[in-house]
mmCIF file of C-alpha atoms in Angstrom:
data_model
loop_
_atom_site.group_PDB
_atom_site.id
_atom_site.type_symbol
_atom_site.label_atom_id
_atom_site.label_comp_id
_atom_site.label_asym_id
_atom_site.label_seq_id
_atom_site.Cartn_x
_atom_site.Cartn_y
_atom_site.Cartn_z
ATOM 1 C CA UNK A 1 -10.628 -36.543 -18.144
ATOM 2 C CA UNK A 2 -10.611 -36.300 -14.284
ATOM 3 C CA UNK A 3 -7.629 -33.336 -14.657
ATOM 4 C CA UNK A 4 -9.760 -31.894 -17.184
ATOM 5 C CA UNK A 5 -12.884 -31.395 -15.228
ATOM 6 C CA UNK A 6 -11.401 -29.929 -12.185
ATOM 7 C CA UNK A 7 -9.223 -27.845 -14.287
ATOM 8 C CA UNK A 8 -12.371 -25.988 -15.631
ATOM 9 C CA UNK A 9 -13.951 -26.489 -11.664
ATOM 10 C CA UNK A 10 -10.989 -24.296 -10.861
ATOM 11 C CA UNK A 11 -11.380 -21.876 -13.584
ATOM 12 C CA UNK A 12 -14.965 -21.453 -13.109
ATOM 13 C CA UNK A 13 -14.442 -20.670 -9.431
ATOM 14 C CA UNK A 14 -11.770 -17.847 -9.962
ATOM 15 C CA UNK A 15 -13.971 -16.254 -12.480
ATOM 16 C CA UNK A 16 -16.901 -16.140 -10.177
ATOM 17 C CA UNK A 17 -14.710 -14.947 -7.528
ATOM 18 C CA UNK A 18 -13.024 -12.146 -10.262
ATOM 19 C CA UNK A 19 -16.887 -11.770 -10.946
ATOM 20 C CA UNK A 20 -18.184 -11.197 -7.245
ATOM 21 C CA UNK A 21 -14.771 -9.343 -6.058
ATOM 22 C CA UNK A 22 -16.013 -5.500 -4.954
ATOM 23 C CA UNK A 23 -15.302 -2.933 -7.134
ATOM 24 C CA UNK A 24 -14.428 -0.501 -4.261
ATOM 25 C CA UNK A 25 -12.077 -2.821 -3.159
ATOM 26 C CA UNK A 26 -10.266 -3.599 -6.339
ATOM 27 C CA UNK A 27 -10.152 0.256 -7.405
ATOM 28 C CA UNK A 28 -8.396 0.100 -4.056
ATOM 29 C CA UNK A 29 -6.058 -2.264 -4.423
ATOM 30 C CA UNK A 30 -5.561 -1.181 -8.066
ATOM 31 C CA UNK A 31 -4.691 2.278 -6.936
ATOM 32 C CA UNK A 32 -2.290 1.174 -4.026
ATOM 33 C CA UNK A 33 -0.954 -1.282 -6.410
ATOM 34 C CA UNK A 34 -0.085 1.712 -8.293
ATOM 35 C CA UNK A 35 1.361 3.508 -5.539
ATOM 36 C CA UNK A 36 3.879 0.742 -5.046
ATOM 37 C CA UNK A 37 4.925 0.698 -8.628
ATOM 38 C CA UNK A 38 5.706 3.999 -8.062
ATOM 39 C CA UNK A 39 8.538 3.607 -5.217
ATOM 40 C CA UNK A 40 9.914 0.454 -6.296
ATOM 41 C CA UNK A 41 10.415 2.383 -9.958
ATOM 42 C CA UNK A 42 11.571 5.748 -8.534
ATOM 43 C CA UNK A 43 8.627 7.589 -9.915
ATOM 44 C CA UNK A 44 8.196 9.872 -7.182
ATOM 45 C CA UNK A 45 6.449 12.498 -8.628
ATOM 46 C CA UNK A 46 3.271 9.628 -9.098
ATOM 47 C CA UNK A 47 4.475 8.495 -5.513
ATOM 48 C CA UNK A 48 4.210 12.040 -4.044
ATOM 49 C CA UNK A 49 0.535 12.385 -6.397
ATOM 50 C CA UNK A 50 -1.318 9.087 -4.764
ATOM 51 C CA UNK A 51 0.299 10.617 -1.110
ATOM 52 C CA UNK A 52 -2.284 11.835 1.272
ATOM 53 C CA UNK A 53 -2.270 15.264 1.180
ATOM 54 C CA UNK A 54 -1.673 16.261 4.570
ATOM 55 C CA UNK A 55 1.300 14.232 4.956
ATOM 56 C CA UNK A 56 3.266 15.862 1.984
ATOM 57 C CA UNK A 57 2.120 18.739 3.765
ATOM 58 C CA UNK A 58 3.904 17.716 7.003
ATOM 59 C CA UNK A 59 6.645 17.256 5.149
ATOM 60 C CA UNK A 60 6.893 20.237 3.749
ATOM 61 C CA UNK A 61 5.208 20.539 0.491
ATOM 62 C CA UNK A 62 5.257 19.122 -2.844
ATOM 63 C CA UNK A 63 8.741 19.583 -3.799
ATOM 64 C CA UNK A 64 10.451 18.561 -0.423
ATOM 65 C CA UNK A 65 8.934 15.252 -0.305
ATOM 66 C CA UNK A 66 9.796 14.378 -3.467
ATOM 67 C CA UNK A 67 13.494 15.742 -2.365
ATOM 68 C CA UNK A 68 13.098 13.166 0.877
ATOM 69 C CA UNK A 69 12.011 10.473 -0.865
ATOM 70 C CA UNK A 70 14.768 10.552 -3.619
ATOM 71 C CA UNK A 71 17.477 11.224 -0.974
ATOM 72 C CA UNK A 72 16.427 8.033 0.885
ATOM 73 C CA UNK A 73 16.693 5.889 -1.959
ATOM 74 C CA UNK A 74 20.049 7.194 -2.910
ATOM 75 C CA UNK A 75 21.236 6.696 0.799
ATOM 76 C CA UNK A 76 19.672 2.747 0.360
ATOM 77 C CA UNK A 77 21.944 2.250 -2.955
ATOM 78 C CA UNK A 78 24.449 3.736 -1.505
ATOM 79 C CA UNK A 79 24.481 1.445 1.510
ATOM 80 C CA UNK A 80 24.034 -1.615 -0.763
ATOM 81 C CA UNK A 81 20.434 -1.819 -0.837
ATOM 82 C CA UNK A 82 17.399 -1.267 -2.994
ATOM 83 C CA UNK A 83 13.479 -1.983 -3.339
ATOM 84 C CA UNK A 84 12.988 -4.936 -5.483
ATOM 85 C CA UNK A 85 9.479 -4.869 -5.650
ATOM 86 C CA UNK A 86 6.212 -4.540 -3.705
ATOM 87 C CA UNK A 87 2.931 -6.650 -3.713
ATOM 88 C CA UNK A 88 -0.553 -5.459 -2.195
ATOM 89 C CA UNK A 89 -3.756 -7.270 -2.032
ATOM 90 C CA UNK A 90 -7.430 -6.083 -1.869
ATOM 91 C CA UNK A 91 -8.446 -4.772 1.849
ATOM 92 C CA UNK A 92 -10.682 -7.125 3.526
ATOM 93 C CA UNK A 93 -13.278 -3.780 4.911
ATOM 94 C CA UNK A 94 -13.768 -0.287 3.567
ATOM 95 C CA UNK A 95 -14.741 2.317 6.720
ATOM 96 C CA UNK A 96 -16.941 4.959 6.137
ATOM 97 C CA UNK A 97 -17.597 8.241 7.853
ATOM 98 C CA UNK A 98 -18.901 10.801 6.311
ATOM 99 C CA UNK A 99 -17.646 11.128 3.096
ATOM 100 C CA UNK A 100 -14.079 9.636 4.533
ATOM 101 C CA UNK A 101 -13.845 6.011 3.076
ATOM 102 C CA UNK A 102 -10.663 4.099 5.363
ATOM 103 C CA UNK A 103 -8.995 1.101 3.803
ATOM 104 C CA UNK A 104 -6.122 -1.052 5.153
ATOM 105 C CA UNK A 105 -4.216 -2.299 2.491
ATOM 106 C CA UNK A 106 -1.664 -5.505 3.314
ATOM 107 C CA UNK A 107 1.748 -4.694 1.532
ATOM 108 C CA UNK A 108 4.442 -7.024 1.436
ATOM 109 C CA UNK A 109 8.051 -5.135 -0.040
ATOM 110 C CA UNK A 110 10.873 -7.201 -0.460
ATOM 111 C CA UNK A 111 14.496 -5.110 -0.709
ATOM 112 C CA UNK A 112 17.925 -5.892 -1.361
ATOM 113 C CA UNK A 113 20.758 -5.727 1.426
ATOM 114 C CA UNK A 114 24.161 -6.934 1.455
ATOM 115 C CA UNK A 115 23.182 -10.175 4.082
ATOM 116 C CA UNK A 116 20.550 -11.264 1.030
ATOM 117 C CA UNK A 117 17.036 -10.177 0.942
ATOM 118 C CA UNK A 118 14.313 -8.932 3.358
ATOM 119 C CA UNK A 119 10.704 -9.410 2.642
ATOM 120 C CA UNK A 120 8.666 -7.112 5.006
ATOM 121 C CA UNK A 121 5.127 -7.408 5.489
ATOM 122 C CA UNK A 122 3.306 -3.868 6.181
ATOM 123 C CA UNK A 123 -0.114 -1.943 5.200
ATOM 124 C CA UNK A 124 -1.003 0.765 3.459
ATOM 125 C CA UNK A 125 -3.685 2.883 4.948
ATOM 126 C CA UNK A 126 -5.610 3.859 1.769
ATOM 127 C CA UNK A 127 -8.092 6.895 2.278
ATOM 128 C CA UNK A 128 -10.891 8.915 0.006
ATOM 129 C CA UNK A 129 -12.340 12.461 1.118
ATOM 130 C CA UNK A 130 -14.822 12.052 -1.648
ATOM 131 C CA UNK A 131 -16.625 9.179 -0.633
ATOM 132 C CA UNK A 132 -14.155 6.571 -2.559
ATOM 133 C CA UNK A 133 -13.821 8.340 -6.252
ATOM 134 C CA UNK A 134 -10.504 8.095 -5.527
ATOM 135 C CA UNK A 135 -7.642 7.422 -3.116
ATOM 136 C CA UNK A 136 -4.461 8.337 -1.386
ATOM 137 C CA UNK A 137 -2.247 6.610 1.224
ATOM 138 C CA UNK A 138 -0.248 6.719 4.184
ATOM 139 C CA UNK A 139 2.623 3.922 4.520
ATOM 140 C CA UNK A 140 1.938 2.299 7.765
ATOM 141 C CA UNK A 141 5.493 1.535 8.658
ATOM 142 C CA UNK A 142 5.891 3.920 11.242
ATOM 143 C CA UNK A 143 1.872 4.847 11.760
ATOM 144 C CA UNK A 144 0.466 4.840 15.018
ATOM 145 C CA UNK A 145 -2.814 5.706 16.464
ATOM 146 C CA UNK A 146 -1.368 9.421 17.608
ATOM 147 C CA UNK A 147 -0.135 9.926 14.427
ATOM 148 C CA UNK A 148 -3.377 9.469 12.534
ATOM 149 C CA UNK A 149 -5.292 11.374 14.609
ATOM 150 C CA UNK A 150 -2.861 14.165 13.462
ATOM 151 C CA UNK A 151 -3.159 13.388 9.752
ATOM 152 C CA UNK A 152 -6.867 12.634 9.518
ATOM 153 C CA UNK A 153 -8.937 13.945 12.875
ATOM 154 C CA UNK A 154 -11.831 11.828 13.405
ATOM 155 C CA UNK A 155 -10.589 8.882 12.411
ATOM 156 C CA UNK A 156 -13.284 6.411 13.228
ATOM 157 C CA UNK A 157 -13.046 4.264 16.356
ATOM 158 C CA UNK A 158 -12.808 1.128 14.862
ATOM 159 C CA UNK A 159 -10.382 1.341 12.112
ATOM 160 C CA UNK A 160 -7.829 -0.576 13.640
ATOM 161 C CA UNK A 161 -4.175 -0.475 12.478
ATOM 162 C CA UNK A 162 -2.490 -3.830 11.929
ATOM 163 C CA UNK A 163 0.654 -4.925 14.601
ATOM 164 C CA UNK A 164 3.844 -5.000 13.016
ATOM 165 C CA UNK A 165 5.742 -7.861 12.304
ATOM 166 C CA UNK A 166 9.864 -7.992 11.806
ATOM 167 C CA UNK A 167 10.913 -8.172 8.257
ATOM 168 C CA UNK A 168 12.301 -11.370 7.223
ATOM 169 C CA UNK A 169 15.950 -11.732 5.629
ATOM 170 C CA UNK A 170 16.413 -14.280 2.988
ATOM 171 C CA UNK A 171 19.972 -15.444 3.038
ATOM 172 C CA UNK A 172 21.989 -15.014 -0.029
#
């Protein structure tokens, strides 16, 4: 009887937490969640889609990203490794300015190398031009303050961009 009760305890508390969650947020991590899907299953035309604009064009357009993208995962097989999966969760604060809406999103991607497994914790930045309708993202693995101010002037003062942490290798 004891289990019982907190069972449902437990149960009632995730739904009320499910039930109070922000929609923003989970649209958010729904779409990033998406995003991730799309590199760990080679879908890079939805990858390239759910890419913030100005940094497909920084790479070169459309077509060339997609190019980059695919040639970097054929150089990972061939060297042994691949993307086993990615994980976000919801971002604790949506930024507004304007009609800009700034999300980080934490990302944890674990890949395959020879030596075992790494599991790398990251973010994605997640942002909206039309006041959070919907979303695109940066990968934060090589994003720096400089380099955001390039991709998105005006960035507001007090988004601030996680530290990075080593990735972790899980022996085989």
């Amino acid at each position: 009887m004891k289990y019982q009760l907190l069972a449902i305890f437990t149960v009632s508390c995730l739904i009320a937490q499910n039930a109070a969650a922000d929609p923003q947020t989970e649209r958010i991590r729904q779409a990033a969640q998406e995003n991730a899907t799309a590199l760990t299953t080679a879908n890079f035309d939805r990858l390239v889609d759910l890419t913030f604009p100005k940094v497909v064009e920084m790479a070169g357009g459309r077509e060339k990203t997609i190019e980059l993208v695919r040639r970097g995962t054929e150089e990972m097989k061939s060297n042994g490794s691949a993307i086993l999966g990615a994980e976000v969760a919801a971002p604790k604060e949506v930024i507004t300015s304007g009609e800009r809406r700034f999300a980080i999103v934490p990302m944890t991607v674990h890949v395959k190398v020879p030596e075992g497994r790494l599991r790398s914790k990251g973010f994605l930045l997640a942002i909206s031009v039309d006041a959070g309708k919907t979303w695109t993202f940066v990968d934060g693995a090589g994003l720096t303050k400089e380099k955001l101010a390039q991709l998105c002037p005006n960035v507001p003062s007090r988004l601030t961009l996680p530290s990075k942490e080593p990735p972790v290798l899980e022996s085989k």
